Amino acid sequence: MIEIDNTLSLSRAGIDTYRQPVVFMREDCHVCRAEGFAALTRIEVTLGDRSVIATLNVLTEGDWLPEDTAALSEEAWSVLNPEPGDRASFTHPEPPASVSAIRAKVYGDALEQDQFDAIIRDVLDRRLSDLDLAAFITACAGDRLSIPETIALTRSMQAAGTTLDWGSTAIYDKHCVGGLPGNRTTPIVVSIVAAAGLMIPKTSSRAITSPAGTADTMEVMAPVSLDAATLRRVVEAECGCIAWGGNLALSPADDVLIRIERPLDFDSDGQLVASVLSKKAAVGAKRVLIDVPVGPTAKVRSAETARALEQRLCAVGDAIGLTLSIHQSDGTAPVGRGIGPALEAQDVLAVLRRDEGAPADLRDRALDLAGALLDLAPETREAGGRAAAARLLDSGRAEAKFMAICEAQGGFSEPGEARYHAVVTSRAAGRLAAMDNRRIARTAKLAGAPRQKLAGLRLLARVGDRIDIGRPLFEIHAETLGELEYARSYAEAQCGLCTIEEDRE
Amino acid sequence: MIEIDNTLSLSRAGIDTYRQPVVFMREDCHVCRAEGFAALTRIEVTLGDRSVIATLNVLTEGDWLPEDTAALSEEAWSVLNPEPGDRASFTHPEPPASVSAIRAKVYGDALEQDQFDAIIRDVLDRRLSDLDLAAFITACAGDRLSIPETIALTRSMQAAGTTLDWGSTAIYDKHCVGGLPGNRTTPIVVSIVAAAGLMIPKTSSRAITSPAGTADTMEVMAPVSLDAATLRRVVEAECGCIAWGGNLALSPADDVLIRIERPLDFDSDGQLVASVLSKKAAVGAKRVLIDVPVGPTAKVRSAETARALEQRLCAVGDAIGLTLSIHQSDGTAPVGRGIGPALEAQDVLAVLRRDEGAPADLRDRALDLAGALLDLAPETREAGGRAAAARLLDSGRAEAKFMAICEAQGGFSEPGEARYHAVVTSRAAGRLAAMDNRRIARTAKLAGAPRQKLAGLRLLARVGDRIDIGRPLFEIHAETLGELEYARSYAEAQCGLCTIEEDRE
């Protein structure tokens, strides 16, 4: 047996590659030469009992890296967590076992439970490259996951995380499949349902392809990064919480997949259902309301697509022991006035506080959903959920519950206001017939949302309004002039963003 | 209009990210803050009339990058080619126009000519990220490109490159769809066909997923990076050449796609046909022989798959004006003895030189193919191509032609020998029933092929041989001990690499 020295000292590159482990090595170092490593080689870096598979970037010029040293990106550094002077070994990793399963899916085969288990295991161990993950996501896109495959993927994803145990208490939950800017009903619904005494430990995601996720919006008003013990304490005290799910490892594989879905800007019905229901099961929910907004520019574009999604949700729910109620809602236009974390938080607070100018559409949608959830409970069903929900909101009990939840999560803050604003006005006169959800969302994202909490849009006109030339349509909010200008010029160039029809009277 | 300073000085990071343009910027620099850039943002870097879209890596720690400076990876640096002190501007790029076409394909829609044109244009302009490219390749994998789509993709890819013009001369060409280690007939076939006076300007690729491409093998013996003028000079003098196609921009989009196909380790019938035939059309060929080896561990695994591929090849050939002859060959075992660039070159030379120990299977296959090509020519068809080919080889005229081509390309070199060898022996006795092409190829790649020209395998037994325990099966050649050891331990662990059946006498 030949003894090969394949070790190097570790240094911290201080480079953020967005969760992709990267290792930087000099082209002329003895390890690259001995092991035959070249740019983009996947390399297993081992330090004691910890290891990570990283993509190699080769240094061909310059001298920022000392000899006999390899530098790690932030993600690789945090996994290995080295001490000064530690030497790691660098080897060719075994080819990940699940690559053949991904290939089979790419070629159109149906996968079995053990194949999904292998893929999710390799996802969690970061054995798959970003390109492998993109191939897996693409191969499952559209309707290429069957219902049995969706059930298997859901089970794999749930099994890979922790599941909360609430004993015999009935746990409620809600989810919206998204695609509708400003549709921020969750904080209102949770406050109403918790005020009614039902237990709803709500976890939400951050935005994937939208300008704000519920966690992003809620974070403007209260801390959302709760650990499992804090979440349990909040829910046991207040019956509800509105937390970020990413801190709880409920479906940790999902967080890795989302990292690739985000730049690709597409996902699939199968992965959507597996992502949503694996998290609902992991949080311990048994009765779950799913809101599906339908509209030509929403995520779900037609009643037919909504039916297919409903069928898939219910089949998977049945298989894993969840009672689902699917609520189709109007998805033709943005909801409320604000789009972006802080701007949506202002709408939520206006509804809870019963402000005179509070957006009526957001209030109505929240009451519909809270009512449907109350109807899932034997103890509140007979009284009529919708009416009970309205009483809880109008009496101020929902507002009080929301403030109590915020306090329990770490304290309430009032949303701030962005530094720069720009108004976009109409160049035509007539009736505002439609707003394109996708381009509205894109404009808000160009303005900096959700990364910049205060950035986004405030709508100044509603579908159905009579519009004159020069009438303000919306206001762009941004934290930097570059983003303000970029969002404004995109919005000005999009003639289909707002459709204005000539009056024919 | 607000004036925003979005410029930084450029420095060379000296980091090889394998053709992916990457820009490194400090998290706290004024451009990141003004434009709202974060890790993995796609950024357009503009310097005068040159620009490149790069992926951002953010520096959160350390001080290797001075203030007011951005560093470029080798790929981005070579595109912009800055002078010392040059300042570039950094902006959000327009979303690439073809992203919606890729998304449509992911969801299963058929694409039109203009959509493929848009994708190929964005591929060439490097406007698509690696993840977008992986999604496009995956969405076309298996048989998800229809024949009309394959024709459209072929036309887009040809139109994106330069097409060689040979006037009214009939131009011949050959291609092998690959998947068979050691099947290096091309240098022999070109030598025979050119010796017969037919014009065959052969361009080949480097290995994509195999241990050696024809260009890798040929490069061991003569320069292959010819520009268009040199190629024309060689072919006009000698009737043939064996050049690397990558230097000629015949199908430059293909070179970008291959960069992603290689780590994904899969491609599609549609992309295969578009890649091959766009290059054949671009080289000016009119009469093309396609060799399709069929075997359970070859690229084409069954007669049925071969028929589907043949149908697709002929339909596309018809549409773009190529006369194709498809030749199915035995793809059940590796061909010749060597696997890897230099080891295959040794086999090629042995056949051309009529050495006593020259591999008979490689000679037979080369004569079959050269014969079929001669049969495509009216002037040689009647005499019988196979017999004419054998006469040209046996008389030494093919060898002389090969040496003349090598000289014209820049001079012949004799292949060298790798530094380290390791022999793998049989642990069973019986008849060698099969060798697994894929695992043989993988072993050769682990030994360093094709990057290390001298690395690979030399087979020491043939399918059908009687084997005793301890009999050498093959020899691993490597340039480093790390690779030798890694390939050896992989090969020893693969019990199905060589199938040895017990004798029943």
Coordinates of N, CA and C in Angstrom, one line a residue, chain A residues 136-253:
Chain A
F136 N -32.7 17.1 -11.2 CA -33.7 16.4 -10.4 C -35.0 17.2 -10.5
I137 N -34.9 18.5 -10.2 CA -36.0 19.4 -10.1 C -36.7 19.5 -11.5
T138 N -35.9 19.6 -12.5 CA -36.4 19.7 -13.9 C -37.1 18.4 -14.3
A139 N -36.5 17.3 -13.9 CA -37.1 16.0 -14.3 C -38.4 15.7 -13.6
C140 N -38.7 16.4 -12.5 CA -40.0 16.3 -11.7 C -41.0 17.4 -12.1
A141 N -40.5 18.3 -12.9 CA -41.4 19.5 -13.2 C -42.6 19.2 -14.0
G142 N -43.5 20.1 -14.1 CA -44.8 19.9 -14.8 C -45.5 18.8 -14.0
D143 N -46.0 17.8 -14.7 CA -46.7 16.7 -13.9 C -46.0 15.4 -14.1
R144 N -44.6 15.5 -14.0 CA -43.9 14.2 -14.2 C -43.7 13.4 -13.0
L145 N -44.2 13.8 -11.9 CA -44.3 13.0 -10.7 C -45.7 12.4 -10.6
S146 N -45.8 11.1 -10.6 CA -47.2 10.5 -10.4 C -47.6 10.7 -8.9
I147 N -48.9 10.4 -8.7 CA -49.3 10.5 -7.3 C -48.6 9.6 -6.3
P148 N -48.5 8.3 -6.7 CA -47.6 7.4 -5.8 C -46.2 8.0 -5.6
E149 N -45.6 8.5 -6.6 CA -44.3 9.1 -6.5 C -44.3 10.3 -5.5
T150 N -45.4 11.1 -5.6 CA -45.5 12.3 -4.8 C -45.6 11.9 -3.3
I151 N -46.4 10.8 -3.1 CA -46.6 10.3 -1.7 C -45.2 9.8 -1.2
A152 N -44.5 9.1 -2.0 CA -43.2 8.6 -1.6 C -42.2 9.7 -1.3
L153 N -42.2 10.8 -2.2 CA -41.3 11.9 -2.0 C -41.7 12.7 -0.7
T154 N -43.0 12.8 -0.5 CA -43.5 13.5 0.8 C -43.0 12.7 2.0
R155 N -43.1 11.4 2.0 CA -42.6 10.5 3.1 C -41.1 10.7 3.3
S156 N -40.4 10.7 2.2 CA -38.9 10.8 2.3 C -38.5 12.1 3.0
M157 N -39.2 13.2 2.5 CA -38.9 14.5 3.0 C -39.3 14.7 4.5
Q158 N -40.5 14.1 4.9 CA -40.8 14.2 6.3 C -39.9 13.4 7.1
A159 N -39.6 12.2 6.7 CA -38.7 11.3 7.5 C -37.3 11.9 7.7
A160 N -36.9 12.8 6.8 CA -35.5 13.3 6.9 C -35.5 14.4 7.9
G161 N -36.6 14.9 8.4 CA -36.6 16.0 9.4 C -37.2 15.5 10.7
T162 N -37.4 16.5 11.6 CA -38.0 16.2 12.9 C -39.5 16.4 12.9
T163 N -40.3 15.6 13.6 CA -41.7 15.8 13.7 C -42.1 16.2 15.1
L164 N -42.9 17.3 15.2 CA -43.3 17.8 16.5 C -44.4 16.9 17.0
D165 N -44.4 16.7 18.4 CA -45.4 15.8 19.0 C -46.2 16.6 19.9
W166 N -47.5 16.7 19.7 CA -48.4 17.5 20.6 C -49.4 16.6 21.4
G167 N -49.0 15.4 21.5 CA -49.9 14.5 22.3 C -51.2 14.3 21.5
S168 N -52.3 14.3 22.3 CA -53.6 14.1 21.6 C -54.4 15.4 21.2
T169 N -53.8 16.5 21.4 CA -54.4 17.8 21.0 C -54.6 17.8 19.5
A170 N -55.7 18.3 19.0 CA -55.9 18.4 17.6 C -55.2 19.7 17.1
I171 N -54.3 19.5 16.1 CA -53.5 20.6 15.6 C -54.0 21.1 14.3
Y172 N -54.2 22.4 14.1 CA -54.7 23.0 12.9 C -53.6 23.7 12.1
D173 N -53.8 23.8 10.8 CA -52.7 24.5 10.1 C -53.4 25.0 8.8
K174 N -52.7 26.0 8.2 CA -53.2 26.5 6.9 C -52.0 26.7 6.0
H175 N -52.3 26.7 4.7 CA -51.2 27.0 3.7 C -51.8 27.6 2.5
C176 N -51.1 28.5 1.9 CA -51.5 29.1 0.6 C -50.5 28.7 -0.5
V177 N -51.0 28.3 -1.6 CA -50.0 27.8 -2.6 C -49.3 29.0 -3.3
G178 N -49.8 30.2 -3.0 CA -49.0 31.4 -3.4 C -49.3 31.9 -4.8
G179 N -48.4 32.8 -5.2 CA -48.5 33.3 -6.6 C -49.4 34.6 -6.6
L180 N -49.9 35.1 -5.5 CA -50.7 36.3 -5.5 C -50.0 37.3 -4.6
P181 N -49.5 38.3 -5.3 CA -48.8 39.3 -4.5 C -49.7 40.0 -3.4
G182 N -49.2 40.2 -2.2 CA -49.9 40.9 -1.2 C -50.9 40.0 -0.4
N183 N -51.0 38.7 -0.8 CA -52.1 37.9 -0.2 C -51.6 37.4 1.2
R184 N -51.5 38.3 2.1 CA -50.8 38.0 3.4 C -51.9 37.8 4.5
T185 N -52.7 36.7 4.3 CA -53.8 36.5 5.3 C -53.3 35.8 6.5
T186 N -52.2 35.1 6.5 CA -51.8 34.2 7.6 C -51.8 34.8 8.9
P187 N -51.1 36.0 9.1 CA -51.1 36.5 10.5 C -52.5 36.8 11.0
I188 N -53.4 37.2 10.2 CA -54.8 37.5 10.6 C -55.5 36.2 10.9
V189 N -55.4 35.2 10.0 CA -56.1 33.9 10.2 C -55.6 33.2 11.5
V190 N -54.3 33.2 11.7 CA -53.7 32.6 12.9 C -54.3 33.3 14.2
S191 N -54.3 34.6 14.1 CA -54.8 35.4 15.3 C -56.2 35.1 15.6
I192 N -57.1 34.9 14.6 CA -58.5 34.6 14.8 C -58.7 33.2 15.3
V193 N -58.0 32.3 14.7 CA -58.2 30.9 15.0 C -57.6 30.6 16.5
A194 N -56.5 31.2 16.8 CA -55.9 31.0 18.1 C -56.8 31.7 19.1
A195 N -57.4 32.9 18.8 CA -58.3 33.6 19.7 C -59.6 32.7 19.9
A196 N -59.9 31.8 19.0 CA -61.0 30.9 19.2 C -60.6 29.7 20.0
G197 N -59.4 29.6 20.3 CA -58.9 28.5 21.2 C -58.4 27.3 20.5
L198 N -58.4 27.3 19.2 CA -57.8 26.1 18.4 C -56.3 26.3 18.4
M199 N -55.6 25.2 18.4 CA -54.1 25.2 18.4 C -53.6 25.2 17.0
I200 N -52.8 26.3 16.6 CA -52.3 26.4 15.3 C -50.8 26.9 15.3
P201 N -49.9 25.9 15.4 CA -48.5 26.3 15.4 C -48.0 26.5 13.9
K202 N -48.2 27.7 13.5 CA -48.0 28.0 12.0 C -46.5 28.3 11.8
T203 N -46.0 27.5 10.8 CA -44.6 27.8 10.3 C -44.8 28.2 8.9
S204 N -44.0 29.2 8.5 CA -44.0 29.7 7.1 C -42.7 29.7 6.5
S205 N -42.6 29.8 5.2 CA -41.3 29.9 4.5 C -41.0 31.4 4.2
R206 N -39.8 31.6 3.9 CA -39.4 32.9 3.3 C -39.8 32.8 1.8
A207 N -39.7 33.9 1.1 CA -40.1 34.0 -0.3 C -39.2 33.0 -1.1
I208 N -39.8 32.3 -2.0 CA -39.0 31.4 -2.9 C -38.8 32.2 -4.2
T209 N -39.9 32.5 -4.9 CA -39.8 33.3 -6.2 C -40.7 34.5 -6.1
S210 N -41.2 34.8 -4.9 CA -42.1 36.0 -4.8 C -41.4 37.1 -4.0
P211 N -42.1 38.3 -4.0 CA -41.4 39.4 -3.3 C -41.4 39.3 -1.8
A212 N -42.3 38.5 -1.3 CA -42.3 38.3 0.2 C -42.9 37.0 0.6
G213 N -42.4 36.2 1.5 CA -43.0 35.1 2.1 C -43.6 35.6 3.4
T214 N -44.5 34.7 4.0 CA -45.1 35.1 5.3 C -44.1 35.3 6.3
A215 N -43.0 34.5 6.3 CA -42.0 34.7 7.3 C -41.3 36.0 7.2
D216 N -41.0 36.4 5.9 CA -40.4 37.7 5.7 C -41.3 38.9 6.2
T217 N -42.6 38.8 5.9 CA -43.5 39.8 6.4 C -43.6 39.9 7.9
M218 N -43.8 38.7 8.5 CA -43.9 38.6 10.0 C -42.7 39.1 10.6
E219 N -41.5 38.9 10.1 CA -40.2 39.3 10.7 C -40.1 40.8 10.8
V220 N -40.9 41.5 10.0 CA -40.9 43.0 10.2 C -41.5 43.4 11.5
M221 N -42.4 42.5 12.0 CA -43.2 42.9 13.2 C -42.7 42.1 14.5
A222 N -42.1 40.9 14.3 CA -41.6 40.2 15.5 C -40.6 39.2 15.0
P223 N -39.7 38.7 16.0 CA -38.8 37.7 15.6 C -39.5 36.4 15.1
V224 N -39.0 35.7 14.1 CA -39.6 34.5 13.6 C -38.7 33.3 13.6
S225 N -37.4 33.5 13.9 CA -36.5 32.4 14.0 C -36.5 31.7 15.3
L226 N -37.6 31.0 15.5 CA -37.8 30.3 16.8 C -37.2 28.9 16.8
D227 N -36.6 28.5 17.9 CA -36.2 27.1 17.9 C -37.4 26.3 18.4
A228 N -37.3 24.9 18.4 CA -38.5 24.1 18.7 C -39.0 24.3 20.1
A229 N -38.1 24.6 21.0 CA -38.6 24.8 22.4 C -39.4 26.1 22.6
T230 N -38.9 27.1 21.9 CA -39.5 28.4 22.0 C -40.9 28.4 21.3
L231 N -40.9 27.7 20.1 CA -42.2 27.6 19.4 C -43.2 26.9 20.3
R232 N -42.8 25.8 21.0 CA -43.7 25.1 21.8 C -44.2 26.0 23.0
R233 N -43.3 26.7 23.5 CA -43.7 27.6 24.6 C -44.7 28.7 24.2
V234 N -44.5 29.3 23.0 CA -45.4 30.3 22.4 C -46.8 29.7 22.2
V235 N -46.8 28.5 21.6 CA -48.1 27.9 21.2 C -48.8 27.5 22.4
E236 N -48.1 26.9 23.4 CA -48.8 26.5 24.6 C -49.4 27.7 25.4
A237 N -48.7 28.8 25.3 CA -49.2 30.0 26.0 C -50.3 30.7 25.2
E238 N -50.2 30.8 23.9 CA -51.1 31.6 23.1 C -51.9 30.8 22.1
C239 N -51.8 29.5 22.0 CA -52.5 28.7 21.0 C -52.0 28.8 19.6
G240 N -51.2 29.8 19.3 CA -50.7 30.0 18.0 C -49.3 30.6 17.9
C241 N -48.7 30.5 16.8 CA -47.5 31.3 16.5 C -47.4 31.5 15.0
I242 N -46.5 32.4 14.6 CA -46.3 32.6 13.2 C -44.7 32.7 13.0
A243 N -44.2 31.5 12.8 CA -42.7 31.3 12.9 C -42.1 31.0 11.5
W244 N -40.8 31.2 11.4 CA -40.1 30.7 10.1 C -39.8 29.3 10.3
G245 N -40.2 28.5 9.3 CA -40.0 27.0 9.4 C -38.6 26.6 9.3
G246 N -37.7 27.4 8.7 CA -36.4 27.0 8.3 C -35.5 26.7 9.5
N247 N -35.8 27.2 10.6 CA -35.0 27.0 11.8 C -35.3 25.7 12.5
L248 N -36.4 25.0 12.1 CA -36.9 23.9 12.9 C -36.5 22.5 12.2
A249 N -35.9 22.6 11.1 CA -35.5 21.3 10.4 C -36.7 20.4 10.3
L250 N -37.9 21.0 9.9 CA -39.1 20.2 9.7 C -38.9 19.4 8.4
S251 N -38.4 20.0 7.4 CA -38.2 19.3 6.1 C -36.9 19.9 5.5
P252 N -35.8 19.5 6.2 CA -34.5 20.2 5.8 C -34.1 20.0 4.4
A253 N -34.5 18.9 3.7 CA -34.2 18.7 2.3 C -34.8 19.8 1.5

